[in-house]
């Protein structure tokens, strides 16, 4: 009988154990765990897309920052060039007034000299009529022009001292005015050359600024779209996170409920076993055996991480005059007369000749005083060579607003690098188009 009761107790416990591990419990938890895993995978994809969007946004931001810096340089260059243009226009107006005034003075002087010419001729006739020197009269009356008359009159030794003094003083005044007029006209021509270059440069800079503004707008639009995508992905991730949290809570609640049910069943089994034992004890007068209980263990999910350390490669360093200026491509602006101070150089503000001077200084070659460098000084800085023998590092010259008005450094392949009025420092093609038309064949080897 005792053996029968032991067998009964064991059977009850095993039966309850079977109830606690029913397929319904395992299936419910498994389904929720599977759904949770799917959501986690979706979140990983969404977070990966968020990271890609963030990386793209950072790249756009870097491009935009660079573009803003370039636009600031162009703004500074435009302001400086406009100031120089305004000053040049003012100088031209002032010089024009000076020329007009000198021409009026010269005209008045010529009228006075013509009157003196008539007076001197009358005096010469009077001198002849009174038996004076015939040679003197022939010299004066035989002059081909007023200037010739003055020269002849000064050469005649018989002219009275008073007349000689008047003529000499008048001629000196006339020569001085002519010299001033020639100087002023020369200065005016130079100013007009400068004005022509500044006008061309202002037009090109305006076009460049318009292009940069359009590109900046494009970058801004892309940035807005990327931000919108990123916000959408973050909202999706937040939604998935909520779903995941709900599932995790449901799993936790389900496990708690099943655990409570298991404990209740276990307690019921104990009580049933105890009751059966008591009944068996009464029947067989033998001590009841207590049933052992078993406990379930829950496994905690393991988390994993996969951090990737960013790597970056050092930027290549320029090593010669052909490539040393590449650092300014896209980071500079053309300023007429710029590049002759450390402040201008630090901000990438050059004109063509100051850029060439800077580039050669970076490789240890001095092309003369920075403050006075120009295309005129550079074309005499080295040895003239034939354009058919042109090689990288040679200076090449172009006839723009004047002869030899622009200079750059030949880089090979029919191209040169220089500070261009339309782009700042850039590499341009001199084998076709505008620069081919402007290249005058002058090549200087330093």
Coordinates of C-alpha atoms in Angstrom, one line a residue:
X1 CA 0.0 0.0 0.0
X2 CA 2.9 2.3 0.8
X3 CA 4.3 1.8 -2.6
X4 CA 1.0 2.5 -4.2
X5 CA 0.8 5.9 -2.4
X6 CA 4.3 6.8 -3.4
X7 CA 3.4 6.1 -7.0
X8 CA 0.3 8.2 -6.7
X9 CA 2.2 11.2 -5.3
X10 CA 4.7 11.0 -8.1
X11 CA 2.0 10.8 -10.7
X12 CA 0.2 13.9 -9.3
X13 CA 3.4 15.9 -9.3
X14 CA 4.4 14.8 -12.8
X15 CA 0.9 15.6 -14.1
X16 CA 1.0 19.1 -12.6
X17 CA 4.5 19.6 -14.1
X18 CA 3.0 18.7 -17.5
X19 CA 0.4 21.4 -17.0
X20 CA 3.0 24.0 -16.2
X21 CA 4.9 23.3 -19.4
X22 CA 1.9 23.4 -21.8
X23 CA 2.5 24.4 -25.5
X24 CA 0.1 27.3 -25.0
X25 CA 2.5 29.0 -22.6
X26 CA 5.6 28.4 -24.7
X27 CA 3.8 29.5 -27.9
X28 CA 2.6 32.8 -26.4
X29 CA 6.0 33.8 -25.2
X30 CA 7.7 32.6 -28.3
X31 CA 5.4 34.6 -30.5
X32 CA 5.9 37.8 -28.5
X33 CA 9.7 37.2 -28.4
X34 CA 9.7 36.7 -32.2
X35 CA 7.7 39.9 -32.7
X36 CA 10.0 41.7 -30.4
X37 CA 13.0 40.5 -32.5
X38 CA 11.4 41.7 -35.7
X39 CA 10.8 45.1 -34.2
X40 CA 14.4 45.3 -33.0
X41 CA 15.6 44.4 -36.5
X42 CA 13.4 47.2 -37.9
X43 CA 14.8 49.6 -35.4
X44 CA 18.3 48.7 -36.3
X45 CA 17.5 49.4 -40.0
X46 CA 15.8 52.7 -39.1
X47 CA 18.7 53.7 -36.8
X48 CA 21.2 52.9 -39.5
X49 CA 19.2 55.1 -41.9
X50 CA 19.2 57.8 -39.2
X51 CA 23.0 57.6 -38.9
X52 CA 23.3 57.8 -42.7
X53 CA 21.1 60.8 -42.8
X54 CA 23.1 62.4 -40.0
X55 CA 26.4 61.7 -41.8
X56 CA 24.9 63.2 -45.0
X57 CA 23.7 66.2 -43.0
X58 CA 27.1 66.7 -41.6
X59 CA 28.6 66.6 -45.1
X60 CA 26.1 69.1 -46.4
X61 CA 26.8 71.3 -43.4
X62 CA 30.6 71.2 -44.1
X63 CA 29.9 72.1 -47.7
X64 CA 27.6 74.9 -46.7
X65 CA 30.1 76.3 -44.2
X66 CA 32.8 76.3 -46.9
X67 CA 30.4 78.0 -49.2
X68 CA 29.5 80.6 -46.7
X69 CA 33.2 81.4 -46.1
X70 CA 33.7 81.7 -49.8
X71 CA 30.7 84.0 -50.1
X72 CA 32.1 86.2 -47.3
X73 CA 35.4 86.4 -49.2
X74 CA 33.5 87.4 -52.4
X75 CA 31.6 90.0 -50.5
X76 CA 34.8 91.5 -49.1
X77 CA 36.4 91.4 -52.6
X78 CA 33.4 93.0 -54.1
X79 CA 33.4 95.8 -51.6
X80 CA 37.1 96.4 -52.0
X81 CA 36.8 96.4 -55.8
X82 CA 33.8 98.7 -55.8
X83 CA 35.8 101.1 -53.6
X84 CA 38.7 101.0 -56.0
X85 CA 36.3 101.5 -58.9
X86 CA 34.7 104.5 -57.3
X87 CA 38.1 106.0 -56.5
X88 CA 39.3 105.4 -60.0
X89 CA 36.2 107.1 -61.4
X90 CA 36.7 110.1 -59.1
X91 CA 40.4 110.3 -60.2
X92 CA 39.3 110.1 -63.8
X93 CA 36.9 113.0 -63.4
X94 CA 39.4 115.1 -61.5
X95 CA 42.1 114.4 -64.1
X96 CA 39.7 115.3 -66.9
X97 CA 39.0 118.6 -65.2
X98 CA 42.8 119.3 -65.0
X99 CA 43.2 118.5 -68.7
X100 CA 40.4 120.8 -69.6
X101 CA 41.8 123.6 -67.5
X102 CA 45.3 123.1 -69.0
X103 CA 43.9 123.1 -72.5
X104 CA 42.1 126.4 -71.8
X105 CA 45.3 127.9 -70.4
X106 CA 47.3 126.7 -73.4
X107 CA 44.7 128.2 -75.8
X108 CA 44.9 131.5 -74.0
X109 CA 48.6 131.4 -74.0
X110 CA 48.6 130.7 -77.8
X111 CA 46.4 133.6 -78.4
X112 CA 48.7 135.9 -76.4
X113 CA 51.7 134.5 -78.3
X114 CA 50.0 135.1 -81.6
X115 CA 49.4 138.8 -80.6
X116 CA 53.0 139.0 -79.6
X117 CA 54.0 137.5 -82.9
X118 CA 52.1 140.3 -84.8
X119 CA 53.7 142.9 -82.6
X120 CA 57.2 141.5 -83.2
X121 CA 56.6 141.4 -86.9
X122 CA 55.4 145.0 -86.9
X123 CA 58.5 146.0 -85.0
X124 CA 60.7 144.1 -87.5
X125 CA 59.1 146.0 -90.4
X126 CA 59.6 149.3 -88.6
X127 CA 63.2 148.3 -88.1
X128 CA 63.7 147.6 -91.8
X129 CA 62.0 150.9 -92.8
X130 CA 64.3 152.8 -90.5
X131 CA 67.4 151.0 -92.0
X132 CA 67.7 148.2 -89.5
X133 CA 69.1 144.7 -90.0
X134 CA 67.5 143.0 -93.0
X135 CA 68.7 139.6 -91.9
X136 CA 66.6 139.9 -88.7
X137 CA 63.5 140.7 -90.7
X138 CA 64.0 137.7 -93.1
X139 CA 64.5 135.3 -90.2
X140 CA 61.3 136.4 -88.5
X141 CA 59.1 136.7 -91.5
X142 CA 60.4 133.4 -93.0
X143 CA 59.2 131.3 -90.1
X144 CA 56.9 128.4 -91.0
X145 CA 55.0 128.3 -87.8
X146 CA 54.7 130.1 -84.5
X147 CA 57.0 127.7 -82.8
X148 CA 59.5 128.1 -85.6
X149 CA 59.1 131.9 -85.3
X150 CA 59.9 131.8 -81.6
X151 CA 63.0 129.6 -82.2
X152 CA 64.1 131.9 -85.0
X153 CA 63.5 135.0 -82.9
X154 CA 65.6 133.6 -80.0
X155 CA 68.4 132.7 -82.4
X156 CA 68.7 136.3 -83.8
X157 CA 71.4 138.1 -81.8
X158 CA 70.1 141.5 -82.9
X159 CA 66.8 141.2 -81.1
X160 CA 66.4 143.6 -78.2
X161 CA 66.8 142.1 -74.7
X162 CA 63.3 143.0 -73.7
X163 CA 61.9 141.0 -76.7
X164 CA 64.2 138.1 -76.0
X165 CA 63.1 137.9 -72.3
X166 CA 59.5 137.9 -73.3
X167 CA 59.9 135.2 -75.9
X168 CA 62.0 133.0 -73.7
X169 CA 59.6 133.3 -70.8
X170 CA 56.6 132.6 -73.1
X171 CA 58.3 129.5 -74.6
X172 CA 59.2 128.1 -71.2
X173 CA 55.5 128.5 -70.1
X174 CA 54.3 126.8 -73.3
X175 CA 56.8 123.9 -72.9
X176 CA 55.8 123.4 -69.3
X177 CA 52.1 123.4 -70.1
X178 CA 52.6 120.9 -72.9
X179 CA 54.6 118.6 -70.6
X180 CA 51.8 118.8 -68.0
X181 CA 49.2 118.1 -70.5
X182 CA 51.1 115.0 -71.8
X183 CA 51.6 113.8 -68.2
X184 CA 47.9 114.2 -67.4
X185 CA 46.8 112.5 -70.5
X186 CA 49.1 109.6 -69.8
X187 CA 47.7 109.4 -66.3
X188 CA 44.2 109.5 -67.6
X189 CA 44.9 106.6 -70.0
X190 CA 46.3 104.6 -67.2
X191 CA 43.2 105.2 -65.0
X192 CA 41.0 104.3 -67.9
X193 CA 42.9 101.0 -68.2
X194 CA 42.3 100.3 -64.5
X195 CA 38.6 101.3 -64.9
X196 CA 38.2 98.8 -67.8
X197 CA 39.7 96.0 -65.7
X198 CA 37.6 96.8 -62.7
X199 CA 34.4 97.0 -64.7
X200 CA 35.1 93.6 -66.2
X201 CA 36.0 92.2 -62.8
X202 CA 32.9 93.6 -61.1
X203 CA 30.7 91.9 -63.8
X204 CA 32.5 88.6 -63.4
X205 CA 32.3 88.7 -59.6
X206 CA 28.6 89.5 -59.7
X207 CA 28.1 86.5 -61.9
X208 CA 30.2 84.3 -59.6
X209 CA 28.3 85.5 -56.5
X210 CA 25.0 84.7 -58.2
X211 CA 26.3 81.2 -59.0
X212 CA 27.5 80.7 -55.4
X213 CA 24.2 82.0 -54.0
X214 CA 22.3 79.4 -56.2
X215 CA 24.6 76.6 -55.0
X216 CA 24.1 77.7 -51.4
X217 CA 20.4 77.6 -51.9
X218 CA 20.6 74.1 -53.3
X219 CA 22.6 73.0 -50.3
X220 CA 20.1 74.6 -48.0
X221 CA 17.2 72.8 -49.8
X222 CA 19.1 69.5 -49.5
X223 CA 19.7 70.1 -45.9
X224 CA 16.0 70.8 -45.2
X225 CA 15.0 67.6 -47.0
X226 CA 17.6 65.6 -45.1
X227 CA 16.4 67.1 -41.8
X228 CA 12.8 66.1 -42.8
X229 CA 13.9 62.6 -43.6
X230 CA 15.8 62.4 -40.4
X231 CA 12.8 63.6 -38.4
X232 CA 10.6 61.0 -40.1
X233 CA 13.0 58.2 -39.3
X234 CA 13.3 59.4 -35.7
X235 CA 9.5 59.4 -35.4
X236 CA 9.4 55.8 -36.9
X237 CA 12.1 54.7 -34.5
X238 CA 10.2 56.3 -31.6
X239 CA 7.0 54.4 -32.7
X240 CA 9.0 51.1 -32.9
X241 CA 10.5 51.8 -29.5
X242 CA 7.0 52.2 -28.0
X243 CA 5.9 49.0 -29.7
X244 CA 9.0 47.2 -28.4
X245 CA 8.4 48.6 -24.9
X246 CA 4.8 47.5 -25.0
X247 CA 5.8 44.0 -26.1
X248 CA 8.5 43.8 -23.4
X249 CA 5.9 44.8 -20.8
X250 CA 3.4 42.3 -22.2
X251 CA 6.0 39.6 -22.1
X252 CA 6.9 40.6 -18.5
X253 CA 3.2 40.6 -17.5
X254 CA 2.7 37.2 -19.2
X255 CA 5.7 35.7 -17.5
X256 CA 4.5 37.1 -14.2
X257 CA 1.0 35.7 -14.7
X258 CA 2.4 32.3 -15.8
X259 CA 4.8 32.3 -12.8
X260 CA 1.9 33.1 -10.5
X261 CA -0.2 30.3 -12.0
X262 CA 2.8 28.0 -11.7
X263 CA 3.3 28.8 -8.1
X264 CA -0.5 28.4 -7.5
X265 CA -0.5 25.0 -9.2
X266 CA 2.6 24.1 -7.3
X267 CA 0.9 25.1 -4.0
X268 CA -2.2 23.1 -5.0
X269 CA -0.1 20.1 -5.8
X270 CA 1.6 20.4 -2.5
X271 CA -1.7 20.6 -0.7
X272 CA -3.1 17.7 -2.8
X273 CA 0.0 15.6 -2.0
X274 CA -0.2 16.5 1.6
X275 CA -3.9 15.5 1.7
X276 CA -3.2 12.3 -0.2
X277 CA -0.3 11.5 2.2
X278 CA -2.5 12.2 5.2
X279 CA -5.1 9.9 3.8
X280 CA -2.5 7.2 3.0
X281 CA -1.1 7.7 6.5
X282 CA -4.5 7.1 8.0
X283 CA -5.0 4.1 5.8
X284 CA -1.6 2.6 6.2
X285 CA -0.5 4.2 9.4
X286 CA 2.7 5.3 7.7
X287 CA 4.3 8.7 7.5
X288 CA 3.5 10.7 4.4
X289 CA 6.3 11.8 2.1
X290 CA 6.5 15.3 1.0
X291 CA 6.8 16.2 -2.6
X292 CA 9.6 18.1 -4.0
X293 CA 9.0 21.2 -6.0
X294 CA 10.8 22.6 -8.9
X295 CA 11.4 26.2 -9.9
X296 CA 11.8 27.8 -13.3
X297 CA 14.6 30.1 -14.3
X298 CA 14.2 33.0 -16.6
X299 CA 16.9 33.9 -19.0
X300 CA 17.8 37.6 -19.4
X301 CA 18.4 38.8 -23.0
X302 CA 22.0 39.7 -23.8
X303 CA 22.8 43.0 -25.3
X304 CA 25.6 43.5 -27.8
X305 CA 27.3 46.6 -29.2
X306 CA 29.2 47.2 -32.4
X307 CA 31.0 50.6 -32.3
X308 CA 33.0 51.6 -35.3
X309 CA 35.8 54.1 -34.7
X310 CA 36.0 56.7 -37.5
X311 CA 39.2 57.0 -39.4
X312 CA 40.6 59.9 -41.4
X313 CA 43.4 60.2 -43.8
X314 CA 45.8 63.2 -43.6
X315 CA 45.5 65.7 -46.5
X316 CA 48.3 65.6 -49.0
X317 CA 50.8 68.5 -48.7
X318 CA 51.8 70.6 -51.7
X319 CA 55.5 70.4 -52.5
X320 CA 56.2 72.7 -55.5
X321 CA 55.1 75.9 -57.2
X322 CA 52.7 74.1 -59.5
X323 CA 50.6 72.6 -56.8
X324 CA 51.3 74.9 -53.8
X325 CA 48.4 77.1 -54.7
X326 CA 45.8 74.4 -54.9
X327 CA 44.8 75.1 -51.2
X328 CA 43.2 78.4 -52.4
X329 CA 41.0 76.8 -55.1
X330 CA 37.5 77.5 -54.0
X331 CA 38.8 79.4 -50.9
X332 CA 39.9 82.7 -52.4
X333 CA 38.6 85.8 -54.2
X334 CA 40.1 88.3 -56.6
X335 CA 40.9 91.8 -55.4
X336 CA 42.5 94.3 -57.6
X337 CA 45.8 95.2 -55.8
X338 CA 45.1 92.5 -53.2
X339 CA 47.5 90.0 -51.8
X340 CA 50.1 92.5 -50.7
X341 CA 49.5 92.3 -47.0
X342 CA 49.5 89.4 -44.6
X343 CA 45.8 90.0 -43.8
X344 CA 44.9 89.7 -47.5
X345 CA 46.9 86.5 -47.9
X346 CA 45.4 85.0 -44.7
X347 CA 41.9 85.6 -46.2
X348 CA 42.8 84.4 -49.7
X349 CA 42.4 87.8 -51.3
X350 CA 44.8 88.0 -54.3
X351 CA 45.2 89.5 -57.8
X352 CA 47.1 87.7 -60.5
X353 CA 50.6 89.0 -59.8
X354 CA 50.5 88.8 -56.0
X355 CA 49.4 85.2 -56.2
X356 CA 52.3 84.3 -58.4
X357 CA 54.7 86.1 -56.0
X358 CA 53.1 84.2 -53.1
X359 CA 53.3 80.8 -54.8
X360 CA 57.0 81.2 -55.6
X361 CA 57.8 82.5 -52.1
X362 CA 56.3 79.2 -50.7
X363 CA 59.1 77.2 -52.5
X364 CA 61.8 79.6 -51.5
X365 CA 62.0 81.9 -54.6
X366 CA 61.8 85.7 -54.1
X367 CA 60.4 87.6 -57.0
X368 CA 61.1 91.0 -55.6
X369 CA 59.3 93.4 -53.2
X370 CA 55.7 92.2 -52.6
X371 CA 54.4 95.8 -52.4
X372 CA 55.5 96.6 -56.0
X373 CA 55.0 93.3 -57.8
X374 CA 53.0 93.5 -61.1
X375 CA 52.7 91.8 -64.4
X376 CA 55.3 94.3 -65.7
X377 CA 57.9 93.3 -63.0
X378 CA 57.2 89.6 -63.4
X379 CA 57.7 89.5 -67.2
X380 CA 61.3 90.7 -66.5
X381 CA 61.9 88.4 -63.6
X382 CA 63.3 85.5 -65.5
X383 CA 64.3 84.3 -68.9
X384 CA 62.0 84.5 -72.0
X385 CA 61.5 81.2 -73.6
X386 CA 59.5 80.0 -76.6
X387 CA 55.9 78.9 -76.0
X388 CA 56.8 75.7 -77.8
X389 CA 59.2 74.9 -75.0
X390 CA 56.8 75.8 -72.2
X391 CA 57.0 73.5 -69.1
X392 CA 55.3 73.4 -65.7
X393 CA 56.4 76.3 -63.4
X394 CA 56.8 78.8 -66.2
X395 CA 55.0 82.1 -66.1
X396 CA 52.5 82.7 -68.9
X397 CA 51.1 86.1 -69.9
X398 CA 47.8 87.2 -71.4
X399 CA 46.5 90.3 -73.1
X400 CA 43.3 91.2 -71.2
X401 CA 42.5 94.8 -70.5
X402 CA 46.0 95.7 -71.7
X403 CA 49.1 93.9 -73.1
X404 CA 50.5 91.5 -70.5
X405 CA 47.5 92.4 -68.3
X406 CA 47.3 88.9 -66.7
X407 CA 49.8 86.3 -65.5
X408 CA 49.6 82.7 -64.2
X409 CA 51.7 79.6 -63.6
X410 CA 51.7 76.9 -66.2
X411 CA 50.8 73.5 -64.7
X412 CA 51.0 71.3 -67.9
X413 CA 48.5 69.8 -70.2
X414 CA 47.6 73.2 -71.7
X415 CA 46.4 74.5 -68.3
X416 CA 47.6 77.2 -65.8
X417 CA 46.8 78.2 -62.3
X418 CA 46.3 81.8 -61.3
X419 CA 44.1 84.3 -59.5
X420 CA 41.3 84.9 -62.0
X421 CA 39.0 87.9 -61.6
X422 CA 35.9 85.6 -62.1
X423 CA 36.8 82.7 -59.9
X424 CA 39.6 83.6 -57.5
X425 CA 42.5 81.1 -57.5
X426 CA 41.6 78.4 -60.1
X427 CA 43.1 76.2 -62.8
X428 CA 42.1 77.4 -66.3
X429 CA 42.4 75.9 -69.8
X430 CA 44.6 78.0 -72.1
X431 CA 44.3 75.6 -75.0
X432 CA 40.8 76.7 -76.0
X433 CA 38.2 79.4 -75.4
X434 CA 38.8 82.7 -73.7
X435 CA 42.3 82.1 -72.4
X436 CA 43.6 80.7 -75.7
X437 CA 42.4 83.9 -77.4
X438 CA 44.1 86.1 -74.7
X439 CA 47.4 84.2 -74.5
X440 CA 50.1 86.4 -76.2
X441 CA 52.9 83.8 -76.4
X442 CA 55.0 85.4 -73.7
X443 CA 56.6 82.7 -71.4
X444 CA 59.0 83.5 -68.6
X445 CA 61.1 80.8 -66.9
X446 CA 62.1 81.7 -63.3

